[in-house]
């Protein structure tokens, strides 16, 4: 088992706080943060599809937009994206477009994941851009429990 740096766990706790905040708007509890090269949070996001009536308002995309605005650059080449759920295909495309070199995620998404479970868009060798490092399973139990409770309560 690979040791997870404390910085990644701390960032995941921040992403989990964002995920919990999504519950207030009946959005699926997924949260994300973007860290700059020095480890400072420059972008935060949570799912806001319900609140904004926007199908692209996934946590990763919201966080990437905020990070790009904060840095004044669309290329986030020195940054790390930390998200509570394995990115989907749409978010994987946005991550690649932003030139994010490192992605850390919590729970695996066995239905729609695009970072190694169903697909691996982030490291697909047929694409001209790839993420250098993908770390999955950081605080996965907590991330998965939050999602499971949300969907159990909706049934």
PDB file of C-alpha atoms in Angstrom:
ATOM      1  CA  UNK A   1       0.000   0.000   0.000  1.00  0.00           C
ATOM      2  CA  UNK A   2       1.320   3.433  -0.956  1.00  0.00           C
ATOM      3  CA  UNK A   3       1.555   6.022   1.806  1.00  0.00           C
ATOM      4  CA  UNK A   4      -0.674   9.026   1.188  1.00  0.00           C
ATOM      5  CA  UNK A   5       0.956  12.379   1.984  1.00  0.00           C
ATOM      6  CA  UNK A   6      -0.740  14.316   4.780  1.00  0.00           C
ATOM      7  CA  UNK A   7      -1.136  17.257   2.372  1.00  0.00           C
ATOM      8  CA  UNK A   8      -3.390  15.081   0.187  1.00  0.00           C
ATOM      9  CA  UNK A   9      -5.483  13.998   3.171  1.00  0.00           C
ATOM     10  CA  UNK A  10      -5.831  17.618   4.340  1.00  0.00           C
ATOM     11  CA  UNK A  11      -6.908  18.711   0.868  1.00  0.00           C
ATOM     12  CA  UNK A  12      -9.393  15.823   0.689  1.00  0.00           C
ATOM     13  CA  UNK A  13     -10.909  16.957   3.992  1.00  0.00           C
ATOM     14  CA  UNK A  14     -11.453  20.379   2.395  1.00  0.00           C
ATOM     15  CA  UNK A  15     -13.033  18.714  -0.628  1.00  0.00           C
ATOM     16  CA  UNK A  16     -15.293  16.699   1.684  1.00  0.00           C
ATOM     17  CA  UNK A  17     -16.434  19.940   3.336  1.00  0.00           C
ATOM     18  CA  UNK A  18     -17.392  21.210  -0.117  1.00  0.00           C
ATOM     19  CA  UNK A  19     -19.245  17.954  -0.800  1.00  0.00           C
ATOM     20  CA  UNK A  20     -21.245  18.308   2.411  1.00  0.00           C
ATOM     21  CA  UNK A  21     -22.151  21.884   1.433  1.00  0.00           C
ATOM     22  CA  UNK A  22     -23.695  20.555  -1.789  1.00  0.00           C
ATOM     23  CA  UNK A  23     -26.343  18.814   0.304  1.00  0.00           C
ATOM     24  CA  UNK A  24     -27.941  22.197   1.108  1.00  0.00           C
ATOM     25  CA  UNK A  25     -28.998  22.543  -2.537  1.00  0.00           C
ATOM     26  CA  UNK A  26     -29.962  18.878  -3.031  1.00  0.00           C
ATOM     27  CA  UNK A  27     -26.934  18.342  -5.241  1.00  0.00           C
ATOM     28  CA  UNK A  28     -25.001  15.075  -5.267  1.00  0.00           C
ATOM     29  CA  UNK A  29     -22.341  15.536  -2.549  1.00  0.00           C
ATOM     30  CA  UNK A  30     -19.141  15.787  -4.524  1.00  0.00           C
ATOM     31  CA  UNK A  31     -16.519  18.400  -3.686  1.00  0.00           C
ATOM     32  CA  UNK A  32     -13.196  19.476  -5.133  1.00  0.00           C
ATOM     33  CA  UNK A  33     -10.280  21.780  -4.456  1.00  0.00           C
ATOM     34  CA  UNK A  34      -7.366  22.881  -6.631  1.00  0.00           C
ATOM     35  CA  UNK A  35      -3.965  23.310  -4.984  1.00  0.00           C
ATOM     36  CA  UNK A  36      -1.257  25.479  -6.484  1.00  0.00           C
ATOM     37  CA  UNK A  37       2.373  24.332  -6.648  1.00  0.00           C
ATOM     38  CA  UNK A  38       2.923  25.506  -3.059  1.00  0.00           C
ATOM     39  CA  UNK A  39      -0.077  23.558  -1.756  1.00  0.00           C
ATOM     40  CA  UNK A  40      -2.422  26.525  -1.292  1.00  0.00           C
ATOM     41  CA  UNK A  41      -6.064  26.165  -2.255  1.00  0.00           C
ATOM     42  CA  UNK A  42      -6.785  28.446  -5.226  1.00  0.00           C
ATOM     43  CA  UNK A  43     -10.084  26.898  -6.297  1.00  0.00           C
ATOM     44  CA  UNK A  44     -13.034  25.277  -4.581  1.00  0.00           C
ATOM     45  CA  UNK A  45     -16.065  23.611  -6.047  1.00  0.00           C
ATOM     46  CA  UNK A  46     -19.041  21.441  -5.280  1.00  0.00           C
ATOM     47  CA  UNK A  47     -21.704  19.944  -7.471  1.00  0.00           C
ATOM     48  CA  UNK A  48     -24.153  22.700  -8.346  1.00  0.00           C
ATOM     49  CA  UNK A  49     -26.173  21.144 -11.157  1.00  0.00           C
ATOM     50  CA  UNK A  50     -29.452  21.403  -9.259  1.00  0.00           C
ATOM     51  CA  UNK A  51     -28.791  24.881  -7.881  1.00  0.00           C
ATOM     52  CA  UNK A  52     -27.712  26.338 -11.213  1.00  0.00           C
ATOM     53  CA  UNK A  53     -29.729  24.089 -13.546  1.00  0.00           C
ATOM     54  CA  UNK A  54     -26.416  23.542 -15.343  1.00  0.00           C
ATOM     55  CA  UNK A  55     -25.412  20.049 -16.485  1.00  0.00           C
ATOM     56  CA  UNK A  56     -21.729  21.069 -16.523  1.00  0.00           C
ATOM     57  CA  UNK A  57     -21.664  22.324 -12.911  1.00  0.00           C
ATOM     58  CA  UNK A  58     -19.718  19.362 -11.559  1.00  0.00           C
ATOM     59  CA  UNK A  59     -17.429  20.001  -8.584  1.00  0.00           C
ATOM     60  CA  UNK A  60     -14.255  19.621 -10.645  1.00  0.00           C
ATOM     61  CA  UNK A  61     -15.312  22.119 -13.288  1.00  0.00           C
ATOM     62  CA  UNK A  62     -16.464  24.662 -10.701  1.00  0.00           C
ATOM     63  CA  UNK A  63     -13.111  24.332  -8.891  1.00  0.00           C
ATOM     64  CA  UNK A  64     -11.108  24.552 -12.139  1.00  0.00           C
ATOM     65  CA  UNK A  65     -12.954  27.728 -13.143  1.00  0.00           C
ATOM     66  CA  UNK A  66     -12.251  29.333  -9.771  1.00  0.00           C
ATOM     67  CA  UNK A  67      -8.587  28.300  -9.885  1.00  0.00           C
ATOM     68  CA  UNK A  68      -8.152  29.683 -13.408  1.00  0.00           C
ATOM     69  CA  UNK A  69      -9.755  32.974 -12.347  1.00  0.00           C
ATOM     70  CA  UNK A  70      -7.534  33.171  -9.252  1.00  0.00           C
ATOM     71  CA  UNK A  71      -4.356  32.461 -11.195  1.00  0.00           C
ATOM     72  CA  UNK A  72      -5.287  34.464 -14.275  1.00  0.00           C
ATOM     73  CA  UNK A  73      -4.302  31.478 -16.422  1.00  0.00           C
ATOM     74  CA  UNK A  74      -6.322  28.736 -18.080  1.00  0.00           C
ATOM     75  CA  UNK A  75      -3.318  26.426 -17.896  1.00  0.00           C
ATOM     76  CA  UNK A  76      -3.057  25.064 -14.374  1.00  0.00           C
ATOM     77  CA  UNK A  77       0.124  23.144 -15.097  1.00  0.00           C
ATOM     78  CA  UNK A  78       1.572  23.376 -11.584  1.00  0.00           C
ATOM     79  CA  UNK A  79      -1.629  22.430  -9.774  1.00  0.00           C
ATOM     80  CA  UNK A  80      -3.228  19.386  -8.179  1.00  0.00           C
ATOM     81  CA  UNK A  81      -6.958  18.683  -8.351  1.00  0.00           C
ATOM     82  CA  UNK A  82      -8.387  16.892  -5.313  1.00  0.00           C
ATOM     83  CA  UNK A  83     -11.947  15.553  -5.649  1.00  0.00           C
ATOM     84  CA  UNK A  84     -14.098  13.274  -3.513  1.00  0.00           C
ATOM     85  CA  UNK A  85     -15.273  11.080  -6.411  1.00  0.00           C
ATOM     86  CA  UNK A  86     -13.397   9.693  -9.400  1.00  0.00           C
ATOM     87  CA  UNK A  87     -13.894  12.145 -12.283  1.00  0.00           C
ATOM     88  CA  UNK A  88     -16.374  11.374 -15.064  1.00  0.00           C
ATOM     89  CA  UNK A  89     -15.552  11.669 -18.773  1.00  0.00           C
ATOM     90  CA  UNK A  90     -16.654  15.320 -18.967  1.00  0.00           C
ATOM     91  CA  UNK A  91     -14.540  16.292 -15.981  1.00  0.00           C
ATOM     92  CA  UNK A  92     -11.579  14.250 -17.227  1.00  0.00           C
ATOM     93  CA  UNK A  93     -11.714  16.261 -20.446  1.00  0.00           C
ATOM     94  CA  UNK A  94     -11.738  19.516 -18.482  1.00  0.00           C
ATOM     95  CA  UNK A  95      -8.813  18.327 -16.349  1.00  0.00           C
ATOM     96  CA  UNK A  96      -6.802  17.541 -19.468  1.00  0.00           C
ATOM     97  CA  UNK A  97      -7.746  20.869 -21.054  1.00  0.00           C
ATOM     98  CA  UNK A  98      -6.545  22.710 -17.943  1.00  0.00           C
ATOM     99  CA  UNK A  99      -3.211  20.824 -18.118  1.00  0.00           C
ATOM    100  CA  UNK A 100      -3.546  19.559 -14.543  1.00  0.00           C
ATOM    101  CA  UNK A 101      -0.555  17.239 -13.927  1.00  0.00           C
ATOM    102  CA  UNK A 102      -1.826  15.556 -10.749  1.00  0.00           C
ATOM    103  CA  UNK A 103      -5.260  14.314  -9.662  1.00  0.00           C
ATOM    104  CA  UNK A 104      -6.170  12.898  -6.260  1.00  0.00           C
ATOM    105  CA  UNK A 105      -9.614  11.418  -5.698  1.00  0.00           C
ATOM    106  CA  UNK A 106     -11.546   9.666  -2.969  1.00  0.00           C
ATOM    107  CA  UNK A 107     -14.206   7.133  -3.932  1.00  0.00           C
ATOM    108  CA  UNK A 108     -14.015   5.089  -7.120  1.00  0.00           C
ATOM    109  CA  UNK A 109     -16.975   5.432  -9.502  1.00  0.00           C
ATOM    110  CA  UNK A 110     -17.603   1.945 -10.861  1.00  0.00           C
ATOM    111  CA  UNK A 111     -20.399   3.204 -13.143  1.00  0.00           C
ATOM    112  CA  UNK A 112     -18.960   6.331 -14.763  1.00  0.00           C
ATOM    113  CA  UNK A 113     -15.364   6.770 -13.614  1.00  0.00           C
ATOM    114  CA  UNK A 114     -12.820   7.990 -16.160  1.00  0.00           C
ATOM    115  CA  UNK A 115      -9.651   7.822 -14.056  1.00  0.00           C
ATOM    116  CA  UNK A 116      -9.077   4.094 -13.998  1.00  0.00           C
ATOM    117  CA  UNK A 117     -12.259   2.226 -13.087  1.00  0.00           C
ATOM    118  CA  UNK A 118     -14.487   2.203 -16.199  1.00  0.00           C
ATOM    119  CA  UNK A 119     -12.182   4.243 -18.448  1.00  0.00           C
ATOM    120  CA  UNK A 120      -8.820   5.903 -17.978  1.00  0.00           C
ATOM    121  CA  UNK A 121      -9.180   9.107 -19.984  1.00  0.00           C
ATOM    122  CA  UNK A 122      -6.662  10.908 -17.769  1.00  0.00           C
ATOM    123  CA  UNK A 123      -3.821   8.593 -18.848  1.00  0.00           C
ATOM    124  CA  UNK A 124      -4.997   7.543 -22.307  1.00  0.00           C
ATOM    125  CA  UNK A 125      -1.883   7.258 -24.491  1.00  0.00           C
ATOM    126  CA  UNK A 126      -3.881   7.973 -27.649  1.00  0.00           C
ATOM    127  CA  UNK A 127      -4.521  11.539 -26.436  1.00  0.00           C
ATOM    128  CA  UNK A 128      -1.954  14.315 -26.849  1.00  0.00           C
ATOM    129  CA  UNK A 129      -2.226  15.381 -23.179  1.00  0.00           C
ATOM    130  CA  UNK A 130      -2.128  13.148 -20.104  1.00  0.00           C
ATOM    131  CA  UNK A 131      -2.163  13.547 -16.346  1.00  0.00           C
ATOM    132  CA  UNK A 132       1.202  12.540 -14.909  1.00  0.00           C
ATOM    133  CA  UNK A 133      -0.030  11.209 -11.577  1.00  0.00           C
ATOM    134  CA  UNK A 134      -3.422   9.887 -10.515  1.00  0.00           C
ATOM    135  CA  UNK A 135      -3.940   8.837  -6.896  1.00  0.00           C
ATOM    136  CA  UNK A 136      -7.238   7.153  -6.068  1.00  0.00           C
ATOM    137  CA  UNK A 137      -8.794   6.007  -2.820  1.00  0.00           C
ATOM    138  CA  UNK A 138      -7.762   8.893  -0.517  1.00  0.00           C
ATOM    139  CA  UNK A 139     -10.321   8.959   2.337  1.00  0.00           C
ATOM    140  CA  UNK A 140     -12.422   6.769   0.039  1.00  0.00           C
ATOM    141  CA  UNK A 141     -14.590   5.320   2.811  1.00  0.00           C
ATOM    142  CA  UNK A 142     -15.705   8.759   3.976  1.00  0.00           C
ATOM    143  CA  UNK A 143     -16.381   9.928   0.422  1.00  0.00           C
ATOM    144  CA  UNK A 144     -18.307   6.769  -0.446  1.00  0.00           C
ATOM    145  CA  UNK A 145     -20.352   6.894   2.778  1.00  0.00           C
ATOM    146  CA  UNK A 146     -21.454  10.464   2.055  1.00  0.00           C
ATOM    147  CA  UNK A 147     -22.613   9.464  -1.430  1.00  0.00           C
ATOM    148  CA  UNK A 148     -24.296   6.269  -0.216  1.00  0.00           C
ATOM    149  CA  UNK A 149     -26.270   8.159   2.449  1.00  0.00           C
ATOM    150  CA  UNK A 150     -27.371  10.762  -0.101  1.00  0.00           C
ATOM    151  CA  UNK A 151     -28.699   8.170  -2.549  1.00  0.00           C
ATOM    152  CA  UNK A 152     -30.228   6.000   0.197  1.00  0.00           C
ATOM    153  CA  UNK A 153     -32.184   9.022   1.470  1.00  0.00           C
ATOM    154  CA  UNK A 154     -33.448   9.814  -2.032  1.00  0.00           C
ATOM    155  CA  UNK A 155     -34.950   6.355  -2.559  1.00  0.00           C
TER     156      UNK A 155
END
